[in-house]
Every structure is written in structure tokens, then in C-alpha cells.
Amino acid sequence: MIEPITERMRADVVVIGSGPGGAITATLCAEAGRSTLLLEEGPDLPLDAAPHFSSDEILHKYRNAGVTMAFGNPSVSYVEARCVGGGSEVNRGLYHRTPPYILDQWAGSHHVDALTADALTPHFEACEGTARIAALPGAPPPLSQRLGDGAAGLGWEAIAAPRLYDYEAGRKQSMSATFIPRFRRAGGRLIADMRALRIRRINGRWEVTARHRCTRDVTIIADALFVACGAVQTPALLRRSGLRRNIGDSLRFHPMLKVVALFDAPVNRPGDPDPVHQIKMFEPRFGIGCSISSPSMLALALATNAQMRAHIATHADRMGLYYVQNGTGHGRVRALPGGCDPLVSVRHEAAGLDELYDGVRHLVRALFAAGAIMVQPCLPGFAMLRSVEELAAWPEHLPRRSALLTSVHVFASCPMGENRRICATDSWGRVHDADGLRIADASLMCGPTIANPQGSVMAIAHRNALQAIERRFA
Ligand SMILES: Cc1cc2nc3c(=O)[nH]c(=O)nc-3n(C[C@H](O)[C@H](O)[C@H](O)COP(=O)(O)OP(=O)(O)OC[C@H]3O[C@@H](n4cnc5c(N)ncnc54)[C@H](O)[C@@H]3O)c2cc1C
């Protein structure tokens, strides 16, 4: 059903942003009997509107067609989704619960109440029940298995990560396929193509000024307001609205470096399931995994390496793209006049970049142990390797000009906790000194999750929404 749009609208609860954080929050509020309006800037498109990771998908479901940058030395080129369901629509759905040692760190640094692994378990279970987590049935695709074999050959451990995926139906899972139908069944109203421009507190309520389809201005009044626009857009909206205390000062990423391996036999056939192997034993220093290795993704990764790129035309079936990532880099989000995209900046400590670089060396070793005959790091100025011994000629530190960092995980721009010196909200997402206003997305994390983040975002949104409902949104 299409939601009628009028110049002034009202709801008990308004949730801005329909990614995992917003969709789960809105679902629980609607199921608690509150009239709930979920606003989403992007379009409402079916999960299969475009092939996964195709240029069509990037054009229609990503912000700025996938071109967004955190400026620094080096810069980080990151992507955000912009569609109903947010990042869950476009991601690979590799799934992990938050590692308990990360929760302990957050409790220590940010003084977050009741955020232990035990306390979060029921929230993980509740989200997993609807979102559907599954292990790949049967043999993993060769590209993935090679990483597992390489790790085993070096005496390391690799895992096959579970995913948010319905393997019986051969369909990835996302908010538009799971929580949003549940939200609608509970009577929740969703308005797509509606960008929140500003919020303000007036007469004990929250007023959202929004624009529909870039043309029509709408005012929405809410008793309780949740902002769930993702870790970059949430601080941008709050700062535009004059809320600045610890907002947008502590953005974190999982920056990645990539390498391409050429194997002695086909590993990468069209129609293979997505790869799932990960090497997690070196975390939090760095983690290793497999990327989507379609010819277009290989070409993008090899943009600065013409020699290996030339092999794509004839040998794409023998090539695989792999990544190393960690949590290095501290960013800031600042709203710019005019309400357009915010300015995002990042700075890196040498130690974090060194750990990432060490991760690339480990990955290269694993790929040669797995039978690679050539490995090309996607680092400008780095030559193709034909043996593991050639690693000895690499510089001791990664030159910053070669650190071509990309990221698909952003968080921690408005951290939660009782440490008011650094936290934007209390331990449950309530923005300090702003009654009835809560944050409900990846912004709330107190640092990098190290594991793939969607599980953490979902469970924490679930925990905080139940607390808000129990407290009658006070
Ligand atoms: C390509 C890609 C691959 C990924 N792979 C994985 C993976 O395999 N596993 C994993 O765990 N995680 C993965 N992630 C990360 C995961 O998707 C995110 O951590 C998660 O989606 C964050 O949820 P969120 O609710 O914080 O925000 P988002 O998912 O970013 O949702 C925010 C929503 O708010 C909307 N919005 C923003 N501003 C406004 C506004 N002003 N008004 C109205 N609406 C607004 C946006 O359009 C967006 O739809 C990936 C992400 C990407 C982009």
C-alpha cells in the first residue's frame, strides 16, 4: 500500500532511516501498538531489482552511485546504501555476533551499562529468528576453499562464515525481505524517497522537516524520534539540526586493502555461490577474507595495475580477489551549509597502517600456499609477485601514497555509554540533553566491531528499542 503524503503528518513514533537499525526499531515500535512512521531517503526497490553487485544496483541503491570519500592521508573511499533496507539490501550478509572481547572493551572505554555477551544473546537470537542466518550447505566455491587451503597449509585456521541468506530459495536476506514486511503487518507506515532535512524540539514533541522526491516539503510531528540514517548521515542530520555534543567526532571504519591472485586452475566460475572463507585468528590486528570476483570487480581492483588487468579477458576464471581489513583510522563528520553531503575526514596512525600492511603479507603467503602462481597487490607502485620470496623486497612500511583504502563498514560516530566526555548518548541510545530523541544505528557502536557489523547493529537496535518501549519512550 502506498502511504498518502500530506503537508503535515503525525505519528507516535518516527524512525528516520530504514537500514538494519531503523527497520528493527520501527518494527518493534509498531508491534508495541504505537503508530509508527518509517522515513527513507532512498527508493523502495525489490531485493532483486538489479543483479547483486551490478552497476545497475550501484546506480540505484547506493548513495552517489557509490562514490563517497573520507579525506585524509591516505583517504578512504567508502560506500553507503541509499534505499529501503539500507546496507542490508546491497551487502553480502556475512554474519557474526559481536565478539565478547569487543563488548568488554566498549564497557571499559565508554562505560556502557549491561552490554555483555550474555545480555545481548536474547537480542541476537530474536534478530536471527527473523533475519535468517545460515551456513553454506555443501562444498564452498573453489575461490573460497583456496583461502581455507592456504591457511591450513600454513598451520592457520580459517572459517566458513554464515550469512544472512536463504540457501533453499537461493536468495539473500535483507530488511526489505524480513523485518519490513513484519513492520507493515503490524500496521507500520513506510515512506520512501523522503529525506529528513532537519529536526527540532517544539512544544514537547519532535518536528521533522523532510523533502519528498526532492520537491515537496513535509512536516512530521512525533512524540518520540529515532534517527537511524547510518554512521555518516546520522551525525550529519543531527549537526545540521544544531545537536553537536560528541556527534560526528569519532567515526571509525574497517579499511581494506585488496590483492588479486591468479591460480593454476579455474576457481571462479559464473554461478558459483559467494565465497565465505575468512581468517579471523589475527584479529583485531587484521582479518582476511574473499571478495566478489566478477570481471568488473577484478577490473576495478586492478585499476592501477595494467599488467594483471590484462589477464582478466582470458583468465578471469582463474582469478580471485581477496581483502585484508582492520579498524585503523579515526574520522569526523561535519555538515556543510546547504544540506548536501557532509564533509568526512580521516586520519591514520602509522601503527594501524603497519598492521594492515602486515595483513597483506600474510594474505600473500596464504595465496601462494593455496597454489597461486601470481599475486598482484592492489597497491599503486607494487609489482606483481611470482613467489612468496619476493615479499622480502617490499619496503618495511607501506608508503601512504600506495595505501588505496576502501571500506564498506562505518560506525561509532555517535557512541553510546555513560562516559559523557566522549559519548553522544546514554547506554541505550538516548541523545544527551534531548528528551525523546534516540539514535538507532551503527553510529552507536563504541568502535570498530572487527567482525562484520550488521549482527551488532541489529542486536543493539533490538535491545535499545525494547528498553525505549518499556520506558514509554521517556
Ligand atoms: C557493499 C556493502 C557490503 C557490506 N557487507 C557486509 C557484510 O557482508 N556483513 C555485514 O555484517 N555488514 C556488511 N556491510 C555493512 C552493513 O550493511 C551495515 O553495517 C549496516 O547496514 C548498517 O546499518 P545502519 O542501520 O546503521 O545503516 P544503513 O544500513 O546505512 O541504513 C541507513 C539508511 O538511512 C537512510 N538515510 C540516510 N540519511 C537519511 C535522511 N536524511 N532521511 C531519510 N533517510 C536517510 C539511508 O538511505 C539508508 O537506507 C556492508 C555494507 C555495504 C555498503
Coordinates of C-alpha atoms in Angstrom, one line a residue, residues 180-346:
I180 CA 10.0 -4.5 6.8
P181 CA 7.2 -6.9 5.9
R182 CA 6.8 -7.6 9.7
F183 CA 6.7 -3.8 10.3
R184 CA 3.9 -3.4 7.7
R185 CA 2.0 -6.4 9.1
A186 CA 2.0 -4.6 12.5
G187 CA 0.4 -1.5 10.8
G188 CA 3.6 0.5 10.4
R189 CA 3.8 3.1 7.6
L190 CA 6.8 3.4 5.4
I191 CA 7.5 6.4 3.2
A192 CA 10.4 6.0 0.7
D193 CA 12.0 8.9 -1.3
M194 CA 11.6 11.1 1.8
R195 CA 14.8 12.8 3.0
A196 CA 14.8 14.3 6.5
L197 CA 16.5 17.7 6.3
R198 CA 16.3 18.9 9.9
I199 CA 14.8 18.1 13.2
R200 CA 13.8 20.3 16.1
R201 CA 12.2 20.1 19.5
I202 CA 9.0 22.1 19.7
N203 CA 6.2 22.1 22.4
G204 CA 7.5 18.8 23.9
R205 CA 7.4 17.0 20.5
W206 CA 9.9 16.4 17.7
E207 CA 9.3 18.1 14.4
V208 CA 11.0 16.6 11.3
T209 CA 11.3 18.8 8.2
A210 CA 11.6 16.4 5.2
R211 CA 11.5 16.6 1.5
H212 CA 9.7 14.1 -0.7
R213 CA 11.2 13.2 -4.1
C214 CA 13.4 16.3 -3.9
T215 CA 10.5 18.6 -4.4
R216 CA 7.7 18.6 -1.8
D217 CA 8.4 19.8 1.7
V218 CA 6.6 17.9 4.5
T219 CA 6.5 18.5 8.3
I220 CA 6.1 15.4 10.5
I221 CA 5.4 15.6 14.2
A222 CA 6.4 12.8 16.6
D223 CA 6.2 12.1 20.3
A224 CA 9.4 10.0 20.0
L225 CA 12.0 10.2 17.3
F226 CA 14.7 7.7 16.4
V227 CA 17.5 8.7 14.0
A228 CA 18.9 5.7 12.1
C229 CA 20.5 7.2 8.9
G230 CA 23.7 5.2 9.2
A231 CA 27.1 6.3 10.8
V232 CA 27.7 9.2 8.4
Q233 CA 24.2 10.6 7.7
T234 CA 23.0 10.4 11.3
P235 CA 25.7 12.8 12.6
A236 CA 25.2 15.0 9.5
L237 CA 21.5 15.3 10.2
L238 CA 22.0 15.9 13.9
R239 CA 24.7 18.5 13.4
R240 CA 22.6 20.3 10.7
S241 CA 19.9 20.5 13.4
G242 CA 22.2 22.1 16.0
L243 CA 23.0 18.9 18.0
R244 CA 26.7 18.6 18.2
R245 CA 27.9 17.3 21.6
N246 CA 30.2 14.3 20.8
I247 CA 28.3 13.9 17.5
G248 CA 30.4 13.1 14.4
D249 CA 33.7 13.3 16.2
S250 CA 34.7 9.6 16.4
L251 CA 33.8 7.9 13.1
R252 CA 35.5 4.6 12.6
F253 CA 35.9 2.3 9.6
H254 CA 37.1 -1.1 8.6
P255 CA 39.5 0.0 5.9
M256 CA 40.5 -2.7 3.4
L257 CA 43.5 -3.4 1.1
K258 CA 43.0 -5.9 -1.6
V259 CA 45.1 -8.4 -3.7
V260 CA 44.3 -10.4 -6.8
A261 CA 45.6 -14.0 -7.1
L262 CA 46.0 -15.9 -10.4
F263 CA 45.7 -19.6 -9.8
D264 CA 46.9 -22.7 -11.8
A265 CA 43.3 -23.9 -12.4
P266 CA 39.8 -22.4 -12.6
V267 CA 38.5 -21.2 -9.2
N268 CA 35.9 -18.6 -10.3
R269 CA 33.0 -19.8 -12.4
P270 CA 29.9 -17.8 -13.2
G271 CA 27.1 -19.1 -10.9
D272 CA 29.4 -20.2 -8.1
P273 CA 28.0 -19.3 -4.7
D274 CA 29.5 -16.2 -3.0
P275 CA 32.8 -17.0 -1.2
V276 CA 32.6 -17.3 2.6
H277 CA 36.1 -18.2 4.0
Q278 CA 37.7 -15.8 6.5
I279 CA 40.9 -15.9 8.5
K280 CA 40.0 -14.3 11.9
M281 CA 42.8 -15.6 14.1
F282 CA 44.9 -12.4 13.7
E283 CA 42.1 -10.1 14.7
P284 CA 41.9 -7.3 15.9
R285 CA 45.3 -6.6 14.2
F286 CA 43.8 -7.6 10.8
G287 CA 41.3 -10.1 9.4
I288 CA 41.4 -11.7 5.9
G289 CA 38.6 -12.7 3.6
C290 CA 37.4 -13.2 0.0
S291 CA 35.7 -10.6 -2.2
I292 CA 33.2 -10.8 -5.0
S293 CA 35.5 -11.6 -8.0
S294 CA 33.3 -10.8 -11.1
P295 CA 35.3 -9.5 -14.1
S296 CA 34.1 -5.9 -13.3
M297 CA 35.1 -6.1 -9.6
L298 CA 38.5 -7.5 -10.7
A299 CA 39.0 -4.7 -13.2
L300 CA 38.0 -2.1 -10.5
A301 CA 40.5 -3.5 -8.0
L302 CA 43.2 -3.6 -10.7
A303 CA 42.6 -0.1 -11.9
T304 CA 46.2 0.9 -11.2
N305 CA 47.8 -2.5 -12.3
A306 CA 47.6 -2.8 -16.0
Q307 CA 49.8 -6.0 -16.2
M308 CA 47.5 -8.2 -14.2
R309 CA 44.4 -6.4 -15.5
A310 CA 45.3 -7.7 -19.0
H311 CA 44.8 -11.3 -17.7
I312 CA 41.1 -10.6 -16.9
A313 CA 40.0 -11.0 -20.6
T314 CA 41.4 -14.5 -20.8
H315 CA 41.8 -15.8 -17.3
A316 CA 39.1 -14.3 -15.1
D317 CA 38.0 -17.9 -14.2
R318 CA 41.5 -18.4 -12.6
M319 CA 41.5 -15.1 -10.7
G320 CA 40.3 -14.3 -7.2
L321 CA 40.0 -11.0 -5.3
Y322 CA 40.8 -11.1 -1.5
Y323 CA 41.0 -8.5 1.2
V324 CA 42.6 -7.6 4.5
Q325 CA 40.9 -5.3 6.9
N326 CA 41.2 -3.9 10.4
G327 CA 39.9 -0.9 12.4
T328 CA 42.5 1.7 11.7
G329 CA 41.6 5.3 11.1
H330 CA 39.7 7.9 13.1
G331 CA 37.2 10.1 11.2
R332 CA 35.0 13.2 11.6
V333 CA 31.7 14.1 10.0
R334 CA 30.8 17.8 9.5
A335 CA 27.7 19.2 8.0
L336 CA 28.2 21.6 5.2
P337 CA 25.9 24.6 4.5
G338 CA 23.1 23.9 2.1
G339 CA 22.3 20.4 3.5
C340 CA 24.2 18.5 0.8
D341 CA 26.6 15.7 1.6
P342 CA 28.7 16.1 4.7
L343 CA 32.4 16.6 4.8
V344 CA 34.1 13.4 6.1
S345 CA 37.7 13.3 7.1
V346 CA 40.0 10.6 8.4

